[in-house]
mmCIF file with all atom_site columns, N, CA, C and O in Angstrom:
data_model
loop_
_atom_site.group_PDB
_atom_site.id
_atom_site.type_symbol
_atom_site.label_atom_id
_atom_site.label_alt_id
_atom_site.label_comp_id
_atom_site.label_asym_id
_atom_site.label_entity_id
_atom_site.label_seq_id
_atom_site.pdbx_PDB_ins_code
_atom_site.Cartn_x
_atom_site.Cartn_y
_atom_site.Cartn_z
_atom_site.occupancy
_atom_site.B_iso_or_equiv
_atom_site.pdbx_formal_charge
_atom_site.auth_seq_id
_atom_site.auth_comp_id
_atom_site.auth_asym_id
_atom_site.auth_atom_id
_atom_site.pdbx_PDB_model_num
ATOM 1   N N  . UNK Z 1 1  ? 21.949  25.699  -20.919 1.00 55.00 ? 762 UNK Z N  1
ATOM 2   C CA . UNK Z 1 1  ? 21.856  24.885  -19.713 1.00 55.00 ? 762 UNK Z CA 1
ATOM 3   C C  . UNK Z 1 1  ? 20.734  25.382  -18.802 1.00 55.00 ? 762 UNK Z C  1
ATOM 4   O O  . UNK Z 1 1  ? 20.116  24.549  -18.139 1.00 55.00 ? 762 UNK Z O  1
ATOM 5   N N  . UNK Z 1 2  ? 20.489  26.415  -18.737 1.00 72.00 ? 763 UNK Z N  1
ATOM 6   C CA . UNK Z 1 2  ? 19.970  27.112  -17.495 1.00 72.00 ? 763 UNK Z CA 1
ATOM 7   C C  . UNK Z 1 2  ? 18.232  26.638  -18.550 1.00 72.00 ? 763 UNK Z C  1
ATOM 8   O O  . UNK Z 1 2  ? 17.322  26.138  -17.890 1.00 72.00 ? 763 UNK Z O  1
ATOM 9   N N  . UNK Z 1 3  ? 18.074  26.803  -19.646 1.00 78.00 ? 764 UNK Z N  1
ATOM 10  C CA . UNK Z 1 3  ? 16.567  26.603  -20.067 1.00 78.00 ? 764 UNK Z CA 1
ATOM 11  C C  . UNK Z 1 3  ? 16.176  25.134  -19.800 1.00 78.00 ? 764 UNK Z C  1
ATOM 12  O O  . UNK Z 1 3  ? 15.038  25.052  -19.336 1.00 78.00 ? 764 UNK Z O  1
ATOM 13  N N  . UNK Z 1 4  ? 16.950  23.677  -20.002 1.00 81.00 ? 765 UNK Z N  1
ATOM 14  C CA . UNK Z 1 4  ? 16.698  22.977  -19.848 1.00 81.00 ? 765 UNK Z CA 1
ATOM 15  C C  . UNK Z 1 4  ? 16.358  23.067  -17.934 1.00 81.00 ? 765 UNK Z C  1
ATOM 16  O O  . UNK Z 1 4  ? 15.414  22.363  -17.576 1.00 81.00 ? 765 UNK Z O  1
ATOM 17  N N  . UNK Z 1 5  ? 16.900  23.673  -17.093 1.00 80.00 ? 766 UNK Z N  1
ATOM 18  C CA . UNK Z 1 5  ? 16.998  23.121  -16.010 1.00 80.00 ? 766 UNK Z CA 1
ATOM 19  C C  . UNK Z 1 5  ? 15.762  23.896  -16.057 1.00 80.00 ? 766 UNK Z C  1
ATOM 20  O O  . UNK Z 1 5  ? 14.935  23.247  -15.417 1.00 80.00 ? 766 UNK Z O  1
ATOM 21  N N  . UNK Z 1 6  ? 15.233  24.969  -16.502 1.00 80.00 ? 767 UNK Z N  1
ATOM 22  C CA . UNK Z 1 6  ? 13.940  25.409  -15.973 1.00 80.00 ? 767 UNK Z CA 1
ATOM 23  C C  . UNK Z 1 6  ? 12.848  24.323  -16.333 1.00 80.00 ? 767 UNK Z C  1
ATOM 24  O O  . UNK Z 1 6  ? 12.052  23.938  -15.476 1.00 80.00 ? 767 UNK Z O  1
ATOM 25  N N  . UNK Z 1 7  ? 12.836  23.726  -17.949 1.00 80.00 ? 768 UNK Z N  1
ATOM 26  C CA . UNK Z 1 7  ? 11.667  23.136  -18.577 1.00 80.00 ? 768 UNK Z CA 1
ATOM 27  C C  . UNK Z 1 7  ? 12.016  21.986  -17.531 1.00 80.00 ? 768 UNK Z C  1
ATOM 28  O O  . UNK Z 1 7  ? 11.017  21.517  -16.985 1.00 80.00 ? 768 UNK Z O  1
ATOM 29  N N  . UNK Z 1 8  ? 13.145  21.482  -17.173 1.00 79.00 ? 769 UNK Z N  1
ATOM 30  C CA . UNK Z 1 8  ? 12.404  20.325  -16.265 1.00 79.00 ? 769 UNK Z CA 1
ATOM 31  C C  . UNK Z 1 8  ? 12.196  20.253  -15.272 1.00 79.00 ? 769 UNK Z C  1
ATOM 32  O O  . UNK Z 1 8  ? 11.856  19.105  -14.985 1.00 79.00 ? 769 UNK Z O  1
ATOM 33  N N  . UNK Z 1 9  ? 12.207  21.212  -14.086 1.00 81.00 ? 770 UNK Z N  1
ATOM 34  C CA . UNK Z 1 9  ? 11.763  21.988  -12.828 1.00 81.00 ? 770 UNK Z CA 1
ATOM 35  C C  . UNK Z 1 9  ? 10.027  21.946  -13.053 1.00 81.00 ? 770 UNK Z C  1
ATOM 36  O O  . UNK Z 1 9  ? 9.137   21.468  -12.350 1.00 81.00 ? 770 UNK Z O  1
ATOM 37  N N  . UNK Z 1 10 ? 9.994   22.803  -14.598 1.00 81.00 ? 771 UNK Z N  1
ATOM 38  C CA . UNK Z 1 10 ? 8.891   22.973  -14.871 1.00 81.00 ? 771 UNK Z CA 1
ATOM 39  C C  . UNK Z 1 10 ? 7.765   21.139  -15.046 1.00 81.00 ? 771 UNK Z C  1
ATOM 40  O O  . UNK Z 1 10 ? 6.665   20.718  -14.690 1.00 81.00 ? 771 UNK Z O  1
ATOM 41  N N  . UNK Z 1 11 ? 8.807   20.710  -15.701 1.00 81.00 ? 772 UNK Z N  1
ATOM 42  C CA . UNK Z 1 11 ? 7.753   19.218  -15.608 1.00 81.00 ? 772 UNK Z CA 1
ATOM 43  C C  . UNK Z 1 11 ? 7.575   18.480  -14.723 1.00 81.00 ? 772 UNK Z C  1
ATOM 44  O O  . UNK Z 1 11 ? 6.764   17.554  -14.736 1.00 81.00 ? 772 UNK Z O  1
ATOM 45  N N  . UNK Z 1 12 ? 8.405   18.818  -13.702 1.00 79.00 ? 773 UNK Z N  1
ATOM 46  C CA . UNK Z 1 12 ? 8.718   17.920  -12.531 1.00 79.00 ? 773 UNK Z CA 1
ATOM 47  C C  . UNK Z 1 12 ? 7.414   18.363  -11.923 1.00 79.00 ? 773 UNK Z C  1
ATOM 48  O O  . UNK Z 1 12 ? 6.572   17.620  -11.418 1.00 79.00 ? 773 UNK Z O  1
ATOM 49  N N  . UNK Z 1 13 ? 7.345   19.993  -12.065 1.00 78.00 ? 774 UNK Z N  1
ATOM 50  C CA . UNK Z 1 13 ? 6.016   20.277  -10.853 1.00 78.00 ? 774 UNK Z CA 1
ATOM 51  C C  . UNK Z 1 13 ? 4.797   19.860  -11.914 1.00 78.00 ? 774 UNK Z C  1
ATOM 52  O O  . UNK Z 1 13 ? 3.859   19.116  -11.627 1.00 78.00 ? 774 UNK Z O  1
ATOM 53  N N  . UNK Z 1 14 ? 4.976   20.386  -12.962 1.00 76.00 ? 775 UNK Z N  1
ATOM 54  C CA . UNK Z 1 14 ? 3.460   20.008  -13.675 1.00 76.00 ? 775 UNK Z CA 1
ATOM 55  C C  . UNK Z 1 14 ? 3.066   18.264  -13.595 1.00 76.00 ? 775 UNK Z C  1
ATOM 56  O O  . UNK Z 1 14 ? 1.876   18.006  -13.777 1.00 76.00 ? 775 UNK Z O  1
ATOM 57  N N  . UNK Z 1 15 ? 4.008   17.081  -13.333 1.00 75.00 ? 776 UNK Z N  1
ATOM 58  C CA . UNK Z 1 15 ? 3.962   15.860  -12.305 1.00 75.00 ? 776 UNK Z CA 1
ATOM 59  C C  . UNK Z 1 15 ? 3.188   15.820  -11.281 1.00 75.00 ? 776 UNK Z C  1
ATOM 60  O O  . UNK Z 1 15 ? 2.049   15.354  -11.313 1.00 75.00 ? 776 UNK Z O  1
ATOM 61  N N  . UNK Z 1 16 ? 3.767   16.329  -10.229 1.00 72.00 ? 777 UNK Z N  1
ATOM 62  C CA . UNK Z 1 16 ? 3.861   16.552  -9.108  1.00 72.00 ? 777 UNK Z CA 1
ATOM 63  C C  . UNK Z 1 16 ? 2.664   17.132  -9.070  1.00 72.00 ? 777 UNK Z C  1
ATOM 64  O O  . UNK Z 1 16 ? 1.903   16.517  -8.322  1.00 72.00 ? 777 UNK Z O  1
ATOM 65  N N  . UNK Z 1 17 ? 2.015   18.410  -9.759  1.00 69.00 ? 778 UNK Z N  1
ATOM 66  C CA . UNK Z 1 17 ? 0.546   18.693  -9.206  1.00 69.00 ? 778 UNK Z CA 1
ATOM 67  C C  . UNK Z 1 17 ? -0.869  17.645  -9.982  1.00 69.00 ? 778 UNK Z C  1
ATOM 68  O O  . UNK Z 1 17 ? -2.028  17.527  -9.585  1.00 69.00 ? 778 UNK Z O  1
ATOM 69  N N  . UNK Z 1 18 ? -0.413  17.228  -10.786 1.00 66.00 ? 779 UNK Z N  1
ATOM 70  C CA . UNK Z 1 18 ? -1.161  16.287  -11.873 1.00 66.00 ? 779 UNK Z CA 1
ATOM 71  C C  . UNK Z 1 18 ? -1.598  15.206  -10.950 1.00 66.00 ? 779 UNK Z C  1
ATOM 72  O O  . UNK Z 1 18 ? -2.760  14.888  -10.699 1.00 66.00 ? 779 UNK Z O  1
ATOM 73  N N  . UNK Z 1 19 ? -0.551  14.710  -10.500 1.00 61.00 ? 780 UNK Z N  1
ATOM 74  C CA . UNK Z 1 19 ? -0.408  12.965  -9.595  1.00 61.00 ? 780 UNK Z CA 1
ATOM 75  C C  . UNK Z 1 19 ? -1.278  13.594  -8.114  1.00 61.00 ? 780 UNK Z C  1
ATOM 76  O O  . UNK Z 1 19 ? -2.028  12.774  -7.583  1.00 61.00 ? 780 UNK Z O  1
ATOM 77  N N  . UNK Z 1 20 ? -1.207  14.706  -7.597  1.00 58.00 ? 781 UNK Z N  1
ATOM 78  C CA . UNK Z 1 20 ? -1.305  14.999  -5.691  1.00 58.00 ? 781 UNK Z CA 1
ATOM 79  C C  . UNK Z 1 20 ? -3.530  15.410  -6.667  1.00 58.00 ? 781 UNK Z C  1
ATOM 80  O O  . UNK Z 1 20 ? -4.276  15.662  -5.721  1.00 58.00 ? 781 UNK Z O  1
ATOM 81  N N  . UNK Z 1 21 ? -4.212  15.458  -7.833  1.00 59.00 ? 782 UNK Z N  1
ATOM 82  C CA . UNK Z 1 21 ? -5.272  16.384  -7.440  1.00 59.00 ? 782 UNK Z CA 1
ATOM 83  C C  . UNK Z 1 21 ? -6.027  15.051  -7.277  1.00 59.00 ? 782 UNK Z C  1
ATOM 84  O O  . UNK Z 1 21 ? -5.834  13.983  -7.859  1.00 59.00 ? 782 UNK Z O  1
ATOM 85  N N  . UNK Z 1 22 ? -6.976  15.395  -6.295  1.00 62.00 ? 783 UNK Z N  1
ATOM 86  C CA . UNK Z 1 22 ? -7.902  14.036  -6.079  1.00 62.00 ? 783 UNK Z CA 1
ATOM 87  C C  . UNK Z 1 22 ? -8.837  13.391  -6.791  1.00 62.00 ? 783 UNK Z C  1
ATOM 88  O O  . UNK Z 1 22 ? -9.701  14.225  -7.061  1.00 62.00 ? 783 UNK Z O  1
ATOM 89  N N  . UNK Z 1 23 ? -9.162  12.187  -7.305  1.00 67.00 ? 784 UNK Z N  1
ATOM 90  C CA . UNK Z 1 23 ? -10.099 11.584  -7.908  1.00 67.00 ? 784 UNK Z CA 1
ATOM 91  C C  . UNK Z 1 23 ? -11.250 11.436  -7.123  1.00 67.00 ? 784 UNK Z C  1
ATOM 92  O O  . UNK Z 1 23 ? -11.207 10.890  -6.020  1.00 67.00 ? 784 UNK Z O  1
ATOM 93  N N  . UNK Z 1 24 ? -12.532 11.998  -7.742  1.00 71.00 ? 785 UNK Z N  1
ATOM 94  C CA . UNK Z 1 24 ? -13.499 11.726  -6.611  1.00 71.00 ? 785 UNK Z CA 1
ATOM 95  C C  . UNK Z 1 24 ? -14.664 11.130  -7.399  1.00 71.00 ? 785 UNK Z C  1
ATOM 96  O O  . UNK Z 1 24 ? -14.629 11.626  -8.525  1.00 71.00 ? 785 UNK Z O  1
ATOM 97  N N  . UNK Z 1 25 ? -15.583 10.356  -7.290  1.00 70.00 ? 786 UNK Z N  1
ATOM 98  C CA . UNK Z 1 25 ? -16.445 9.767   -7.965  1.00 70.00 ? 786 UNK Z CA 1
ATOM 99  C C  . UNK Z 1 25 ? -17.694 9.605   -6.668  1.00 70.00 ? 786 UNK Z C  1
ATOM 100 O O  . UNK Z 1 25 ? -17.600 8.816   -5.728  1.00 70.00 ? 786 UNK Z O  1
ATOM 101 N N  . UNK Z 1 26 ? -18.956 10.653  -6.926  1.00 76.00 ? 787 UNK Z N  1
ATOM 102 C CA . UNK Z 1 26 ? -19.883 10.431  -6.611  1.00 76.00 ? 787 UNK Z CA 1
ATOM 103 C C  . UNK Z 1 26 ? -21.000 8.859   -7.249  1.00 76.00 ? 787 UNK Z C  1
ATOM 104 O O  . UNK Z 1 26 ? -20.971 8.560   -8.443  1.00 76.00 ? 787 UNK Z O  1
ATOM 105 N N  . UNK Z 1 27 ? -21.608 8.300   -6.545  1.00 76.00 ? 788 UNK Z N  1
ATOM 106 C CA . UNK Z 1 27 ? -22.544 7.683   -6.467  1.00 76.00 ? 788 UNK Z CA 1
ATOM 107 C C  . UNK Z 1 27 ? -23.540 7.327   -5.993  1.00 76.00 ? 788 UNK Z C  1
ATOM 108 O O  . UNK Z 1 27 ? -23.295 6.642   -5.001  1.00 76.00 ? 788 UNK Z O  1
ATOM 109 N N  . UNK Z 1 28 ? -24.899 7.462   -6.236  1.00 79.00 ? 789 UNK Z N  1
ATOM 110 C CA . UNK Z 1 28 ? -26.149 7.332   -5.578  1.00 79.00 ? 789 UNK Z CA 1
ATOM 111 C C  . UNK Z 1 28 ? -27.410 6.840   -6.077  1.00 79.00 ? 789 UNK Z C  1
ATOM 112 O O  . UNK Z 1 28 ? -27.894 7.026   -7.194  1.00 79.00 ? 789 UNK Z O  1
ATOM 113 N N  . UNK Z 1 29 ? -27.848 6.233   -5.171  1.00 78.00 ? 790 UNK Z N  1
ATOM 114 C CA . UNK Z 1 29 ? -29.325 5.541   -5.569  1.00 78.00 ? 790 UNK Z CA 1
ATOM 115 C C  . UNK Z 1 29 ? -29.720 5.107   -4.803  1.00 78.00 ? 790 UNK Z C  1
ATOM 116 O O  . UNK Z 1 29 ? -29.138 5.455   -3.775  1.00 78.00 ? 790 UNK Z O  1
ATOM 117 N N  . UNK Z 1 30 ? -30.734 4.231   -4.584  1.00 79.00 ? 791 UNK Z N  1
ATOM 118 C CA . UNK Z 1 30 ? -31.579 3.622   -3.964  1.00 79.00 ? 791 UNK Z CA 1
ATOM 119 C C  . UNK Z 1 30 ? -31.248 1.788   -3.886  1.00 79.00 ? 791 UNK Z C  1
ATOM 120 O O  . UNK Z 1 30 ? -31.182 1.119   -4.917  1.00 79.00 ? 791 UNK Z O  1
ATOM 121 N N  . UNK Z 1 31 ? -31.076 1.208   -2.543  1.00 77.00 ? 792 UNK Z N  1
ATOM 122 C CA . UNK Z 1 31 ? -30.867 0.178   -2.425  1.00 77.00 ? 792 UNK Z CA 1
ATOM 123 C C  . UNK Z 1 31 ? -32.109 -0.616  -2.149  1.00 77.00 ? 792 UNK Z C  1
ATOM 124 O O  . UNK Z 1 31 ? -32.676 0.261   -1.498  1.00 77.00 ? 792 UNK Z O  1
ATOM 125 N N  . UNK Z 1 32 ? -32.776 -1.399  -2.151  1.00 80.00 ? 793 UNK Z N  1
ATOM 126 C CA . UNK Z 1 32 ? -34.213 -2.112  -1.981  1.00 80.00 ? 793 UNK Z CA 1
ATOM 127 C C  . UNK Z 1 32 ? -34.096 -3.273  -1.339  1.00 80.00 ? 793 UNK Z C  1
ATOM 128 O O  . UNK Z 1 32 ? -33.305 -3.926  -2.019  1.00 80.00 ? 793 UNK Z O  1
ATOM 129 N N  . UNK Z 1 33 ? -34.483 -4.007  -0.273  1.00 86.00 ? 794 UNK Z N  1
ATOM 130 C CA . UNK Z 1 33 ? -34.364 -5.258  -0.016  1.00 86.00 ? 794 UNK Z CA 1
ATOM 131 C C  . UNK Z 1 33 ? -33.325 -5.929  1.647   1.00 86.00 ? 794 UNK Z C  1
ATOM 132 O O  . UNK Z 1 33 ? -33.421 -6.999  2.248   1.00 86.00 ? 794 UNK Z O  1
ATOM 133 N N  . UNK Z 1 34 ? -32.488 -4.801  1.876   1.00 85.00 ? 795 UNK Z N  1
ATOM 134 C CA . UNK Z 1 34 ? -31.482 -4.542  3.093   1.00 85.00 ? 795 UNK Z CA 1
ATOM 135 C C  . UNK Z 1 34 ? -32.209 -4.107  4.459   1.00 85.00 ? 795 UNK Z C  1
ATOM 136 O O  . UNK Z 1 34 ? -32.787 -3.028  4.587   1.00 85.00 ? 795 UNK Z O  1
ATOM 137 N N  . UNK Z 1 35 ? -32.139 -4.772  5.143   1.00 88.00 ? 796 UNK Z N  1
ATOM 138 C CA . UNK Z 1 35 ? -32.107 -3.754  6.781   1.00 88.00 ? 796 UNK Z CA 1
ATOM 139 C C  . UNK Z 1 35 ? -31.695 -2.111  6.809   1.00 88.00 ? 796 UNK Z C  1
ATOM 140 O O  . UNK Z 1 35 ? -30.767 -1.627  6.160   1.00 88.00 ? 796 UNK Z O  1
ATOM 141 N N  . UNK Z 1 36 ? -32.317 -1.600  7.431   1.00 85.00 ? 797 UNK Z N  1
ATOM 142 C CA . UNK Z 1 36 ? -31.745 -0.154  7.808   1.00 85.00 ? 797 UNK Z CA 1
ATOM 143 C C  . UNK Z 1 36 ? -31.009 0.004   8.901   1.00 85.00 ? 797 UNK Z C  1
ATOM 144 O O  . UNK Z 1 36 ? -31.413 -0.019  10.063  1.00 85.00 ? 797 UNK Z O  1
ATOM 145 N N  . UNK Z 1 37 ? -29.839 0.177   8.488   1.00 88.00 ? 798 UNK Z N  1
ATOM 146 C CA . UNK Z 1 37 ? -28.574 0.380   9.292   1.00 88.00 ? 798 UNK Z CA 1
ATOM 147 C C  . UNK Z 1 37 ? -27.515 -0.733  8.738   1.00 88.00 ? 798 UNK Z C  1
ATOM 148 O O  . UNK Z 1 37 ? -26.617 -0.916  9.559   1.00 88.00 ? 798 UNK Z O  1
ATOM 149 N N  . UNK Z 1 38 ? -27.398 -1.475  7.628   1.00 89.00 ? 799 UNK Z N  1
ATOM 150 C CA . UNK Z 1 38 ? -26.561 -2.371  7.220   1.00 89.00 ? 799 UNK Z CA 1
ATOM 151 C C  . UNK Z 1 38 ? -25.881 -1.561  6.438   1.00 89.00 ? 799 UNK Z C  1
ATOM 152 O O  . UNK Z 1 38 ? -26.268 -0.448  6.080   1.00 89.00 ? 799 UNK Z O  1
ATOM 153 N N  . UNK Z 1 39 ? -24.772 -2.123  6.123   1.00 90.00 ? 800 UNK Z N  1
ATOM 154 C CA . UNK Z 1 39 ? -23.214 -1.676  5.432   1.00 90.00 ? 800 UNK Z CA 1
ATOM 155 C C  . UNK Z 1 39 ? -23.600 -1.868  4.167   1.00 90.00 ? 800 UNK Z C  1
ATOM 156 O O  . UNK Z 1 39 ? -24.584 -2.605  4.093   1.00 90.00 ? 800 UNK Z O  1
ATOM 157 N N  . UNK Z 1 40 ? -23.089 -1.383  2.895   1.00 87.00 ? 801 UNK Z N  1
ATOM 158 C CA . UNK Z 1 40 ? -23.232 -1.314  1.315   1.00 87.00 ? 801 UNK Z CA 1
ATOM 159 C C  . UNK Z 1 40 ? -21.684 -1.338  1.239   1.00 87.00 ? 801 UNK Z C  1
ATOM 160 O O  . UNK Z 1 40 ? -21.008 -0.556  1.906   1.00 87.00 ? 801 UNK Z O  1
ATOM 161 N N  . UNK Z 1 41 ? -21.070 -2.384  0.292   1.00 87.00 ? 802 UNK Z N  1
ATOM 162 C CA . UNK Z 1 41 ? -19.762 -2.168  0.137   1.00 87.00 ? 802 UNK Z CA 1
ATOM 163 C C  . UNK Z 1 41 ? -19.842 -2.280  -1.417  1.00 87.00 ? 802 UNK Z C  1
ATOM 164 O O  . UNK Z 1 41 ? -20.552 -3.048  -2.067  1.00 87.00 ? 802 UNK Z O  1
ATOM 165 N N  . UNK Z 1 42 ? -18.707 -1.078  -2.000  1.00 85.00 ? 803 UNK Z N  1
ATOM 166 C CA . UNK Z 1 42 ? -18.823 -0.896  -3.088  1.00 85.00 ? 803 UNK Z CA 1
ATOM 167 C C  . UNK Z 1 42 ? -17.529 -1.435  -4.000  1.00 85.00 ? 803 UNK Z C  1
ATOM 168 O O  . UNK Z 1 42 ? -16.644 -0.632  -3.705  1.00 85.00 ? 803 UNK Z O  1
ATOM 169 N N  . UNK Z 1 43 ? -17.063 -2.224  -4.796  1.00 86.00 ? 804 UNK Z N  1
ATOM 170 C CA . UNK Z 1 43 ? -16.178 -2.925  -5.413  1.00 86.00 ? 804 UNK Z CA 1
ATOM 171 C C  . UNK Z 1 43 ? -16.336 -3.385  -6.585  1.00 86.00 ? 804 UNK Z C  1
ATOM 172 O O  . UNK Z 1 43 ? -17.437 -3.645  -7.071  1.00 86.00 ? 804 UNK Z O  1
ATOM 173 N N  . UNK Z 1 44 ? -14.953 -3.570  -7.305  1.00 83.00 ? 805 UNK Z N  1
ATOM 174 C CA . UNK Z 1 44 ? -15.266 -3.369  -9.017  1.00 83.00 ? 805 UNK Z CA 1
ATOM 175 C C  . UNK Z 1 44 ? -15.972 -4.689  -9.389  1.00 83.00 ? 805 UNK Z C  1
ATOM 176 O O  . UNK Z 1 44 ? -16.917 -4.744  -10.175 1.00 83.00 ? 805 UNK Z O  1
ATOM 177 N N  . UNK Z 1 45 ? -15.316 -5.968  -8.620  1.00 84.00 ? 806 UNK Z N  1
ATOM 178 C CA . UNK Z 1 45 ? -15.831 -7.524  -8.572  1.00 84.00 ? 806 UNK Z CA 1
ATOM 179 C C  . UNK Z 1 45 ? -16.210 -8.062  -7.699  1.00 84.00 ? 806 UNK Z C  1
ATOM 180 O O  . UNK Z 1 45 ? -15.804 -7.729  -6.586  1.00 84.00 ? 806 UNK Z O  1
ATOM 181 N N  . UNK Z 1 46 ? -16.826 -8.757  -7.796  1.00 81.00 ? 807 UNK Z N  1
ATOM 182 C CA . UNK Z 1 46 ? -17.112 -9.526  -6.291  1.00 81.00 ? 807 UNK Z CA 1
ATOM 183 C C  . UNK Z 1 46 ? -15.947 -10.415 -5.767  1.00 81.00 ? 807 UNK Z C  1
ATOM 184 O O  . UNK Z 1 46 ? -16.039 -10.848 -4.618  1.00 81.00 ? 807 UNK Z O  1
ATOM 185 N N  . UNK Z 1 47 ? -14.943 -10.694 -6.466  1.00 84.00 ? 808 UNK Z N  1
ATOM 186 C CA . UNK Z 1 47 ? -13.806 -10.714 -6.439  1.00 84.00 ? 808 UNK Z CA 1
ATOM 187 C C  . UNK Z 1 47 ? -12.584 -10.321 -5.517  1.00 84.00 ? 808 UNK Z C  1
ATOM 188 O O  . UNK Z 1 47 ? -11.790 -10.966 -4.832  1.00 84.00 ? 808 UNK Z O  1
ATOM 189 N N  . UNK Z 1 48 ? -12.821 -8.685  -5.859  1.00 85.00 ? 809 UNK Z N  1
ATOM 190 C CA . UNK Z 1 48 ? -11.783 -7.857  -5.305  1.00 85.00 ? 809 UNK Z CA 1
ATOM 191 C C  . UNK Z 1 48 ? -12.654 -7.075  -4.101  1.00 85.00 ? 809 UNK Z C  1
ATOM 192 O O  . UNK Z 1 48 ? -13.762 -6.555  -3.967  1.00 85.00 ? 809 UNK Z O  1
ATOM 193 N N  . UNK Z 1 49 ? -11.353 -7.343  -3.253  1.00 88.00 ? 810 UNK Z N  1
ATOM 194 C CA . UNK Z 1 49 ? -11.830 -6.201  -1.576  1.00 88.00 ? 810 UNK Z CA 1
ATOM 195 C C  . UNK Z 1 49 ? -12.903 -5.358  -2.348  1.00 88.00 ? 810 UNK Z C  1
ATOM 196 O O  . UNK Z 1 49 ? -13.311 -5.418  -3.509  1.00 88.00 ? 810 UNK Z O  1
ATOM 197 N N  . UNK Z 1 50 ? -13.285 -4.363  -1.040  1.00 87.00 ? 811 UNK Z N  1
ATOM 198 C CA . UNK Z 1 50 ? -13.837 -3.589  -1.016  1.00 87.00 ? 811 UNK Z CA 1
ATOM 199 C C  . UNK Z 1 50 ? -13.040 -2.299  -0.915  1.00 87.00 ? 811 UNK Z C  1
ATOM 200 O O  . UNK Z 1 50 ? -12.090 -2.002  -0.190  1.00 87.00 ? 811 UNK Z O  1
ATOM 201 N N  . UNK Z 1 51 ? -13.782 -1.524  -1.973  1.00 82.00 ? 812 UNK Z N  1
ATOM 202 C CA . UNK Z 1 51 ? -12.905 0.062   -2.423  1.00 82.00 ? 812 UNK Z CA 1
ATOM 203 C C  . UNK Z 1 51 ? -13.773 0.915   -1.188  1.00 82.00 ? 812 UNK Z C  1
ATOM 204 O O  . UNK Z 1 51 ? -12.974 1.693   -0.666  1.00 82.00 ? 812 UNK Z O  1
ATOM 205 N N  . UNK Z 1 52 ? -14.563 0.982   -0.817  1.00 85.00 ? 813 UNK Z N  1
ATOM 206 C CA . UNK Z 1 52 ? -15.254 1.861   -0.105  1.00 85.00 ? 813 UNK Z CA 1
ATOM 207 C C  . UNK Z 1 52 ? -16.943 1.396   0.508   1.00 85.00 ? 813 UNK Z C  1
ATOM 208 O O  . UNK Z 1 52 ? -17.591 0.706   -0.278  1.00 85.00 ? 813 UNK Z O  1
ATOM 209 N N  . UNK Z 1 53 ? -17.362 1.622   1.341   1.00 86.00 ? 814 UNK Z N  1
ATOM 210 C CA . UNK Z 1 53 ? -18.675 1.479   1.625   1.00 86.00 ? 814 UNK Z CA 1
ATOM 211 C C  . UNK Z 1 53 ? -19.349 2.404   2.684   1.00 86.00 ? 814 UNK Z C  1
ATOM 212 O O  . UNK Z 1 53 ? -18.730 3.032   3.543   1.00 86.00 ? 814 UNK Z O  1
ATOM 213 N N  . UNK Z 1 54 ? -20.784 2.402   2.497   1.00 86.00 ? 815 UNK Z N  1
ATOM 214 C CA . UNK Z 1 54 ? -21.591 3.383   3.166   1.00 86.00 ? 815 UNK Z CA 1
ATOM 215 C C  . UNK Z 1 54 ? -22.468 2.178   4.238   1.00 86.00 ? 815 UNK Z C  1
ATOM 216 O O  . UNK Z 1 54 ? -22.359 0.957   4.126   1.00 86.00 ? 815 UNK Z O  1
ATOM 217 N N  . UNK Z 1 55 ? -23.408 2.974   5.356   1.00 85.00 ? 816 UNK Z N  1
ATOM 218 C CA . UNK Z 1 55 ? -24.126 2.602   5.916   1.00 85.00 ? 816 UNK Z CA 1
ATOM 219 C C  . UNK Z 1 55 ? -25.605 2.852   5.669   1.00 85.00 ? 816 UNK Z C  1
ATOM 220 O O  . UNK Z 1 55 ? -25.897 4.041   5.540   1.00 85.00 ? 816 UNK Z O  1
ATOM 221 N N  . UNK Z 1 56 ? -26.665 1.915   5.572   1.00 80.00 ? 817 UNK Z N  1
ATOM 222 C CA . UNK Z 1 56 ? -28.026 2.368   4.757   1.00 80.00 ? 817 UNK Z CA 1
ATOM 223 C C  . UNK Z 1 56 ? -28.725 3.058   5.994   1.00 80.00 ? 817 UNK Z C  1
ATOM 224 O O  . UNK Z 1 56 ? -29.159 2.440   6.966   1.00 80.00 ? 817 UNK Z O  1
ATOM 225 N N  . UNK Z 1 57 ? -28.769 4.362   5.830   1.00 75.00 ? 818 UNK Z N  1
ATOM 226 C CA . UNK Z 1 57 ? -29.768 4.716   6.772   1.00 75.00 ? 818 UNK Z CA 1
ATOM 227 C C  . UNK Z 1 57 ? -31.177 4.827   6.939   1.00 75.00 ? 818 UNK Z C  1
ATOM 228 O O  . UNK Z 1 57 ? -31.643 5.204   8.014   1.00 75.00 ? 818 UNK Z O  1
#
């Protein structure tokens, strides 16, 4: 009894730290053709909202 309750203590956290580490995805380049100081919004479709956006400086 007592090994099962450890292995799943144990999976619960190996969960638990798996799901909380952050996904981070750099991206960069050069935009051509925009005002300086306009918004860049970045999204999978033109479709769907916007996941994130920068300002062109």
């Amino acid at each position: 009894m007592t090994n099962t309750k450890t292995i799943t203590l144990q999976l619960i956290f190996l969960i638990f730290c798996s799901s909380s580490m952050a996904h981070t995805l750099d991206i960069s380049g050069k935009v051509q053709g925009i005002q300086e100081g306009s918004w860049i919004y970045v999204s999978r479709s033109a479709q769907e909202k916007a996941l994130d956006s920068a300002k062109n400086n």
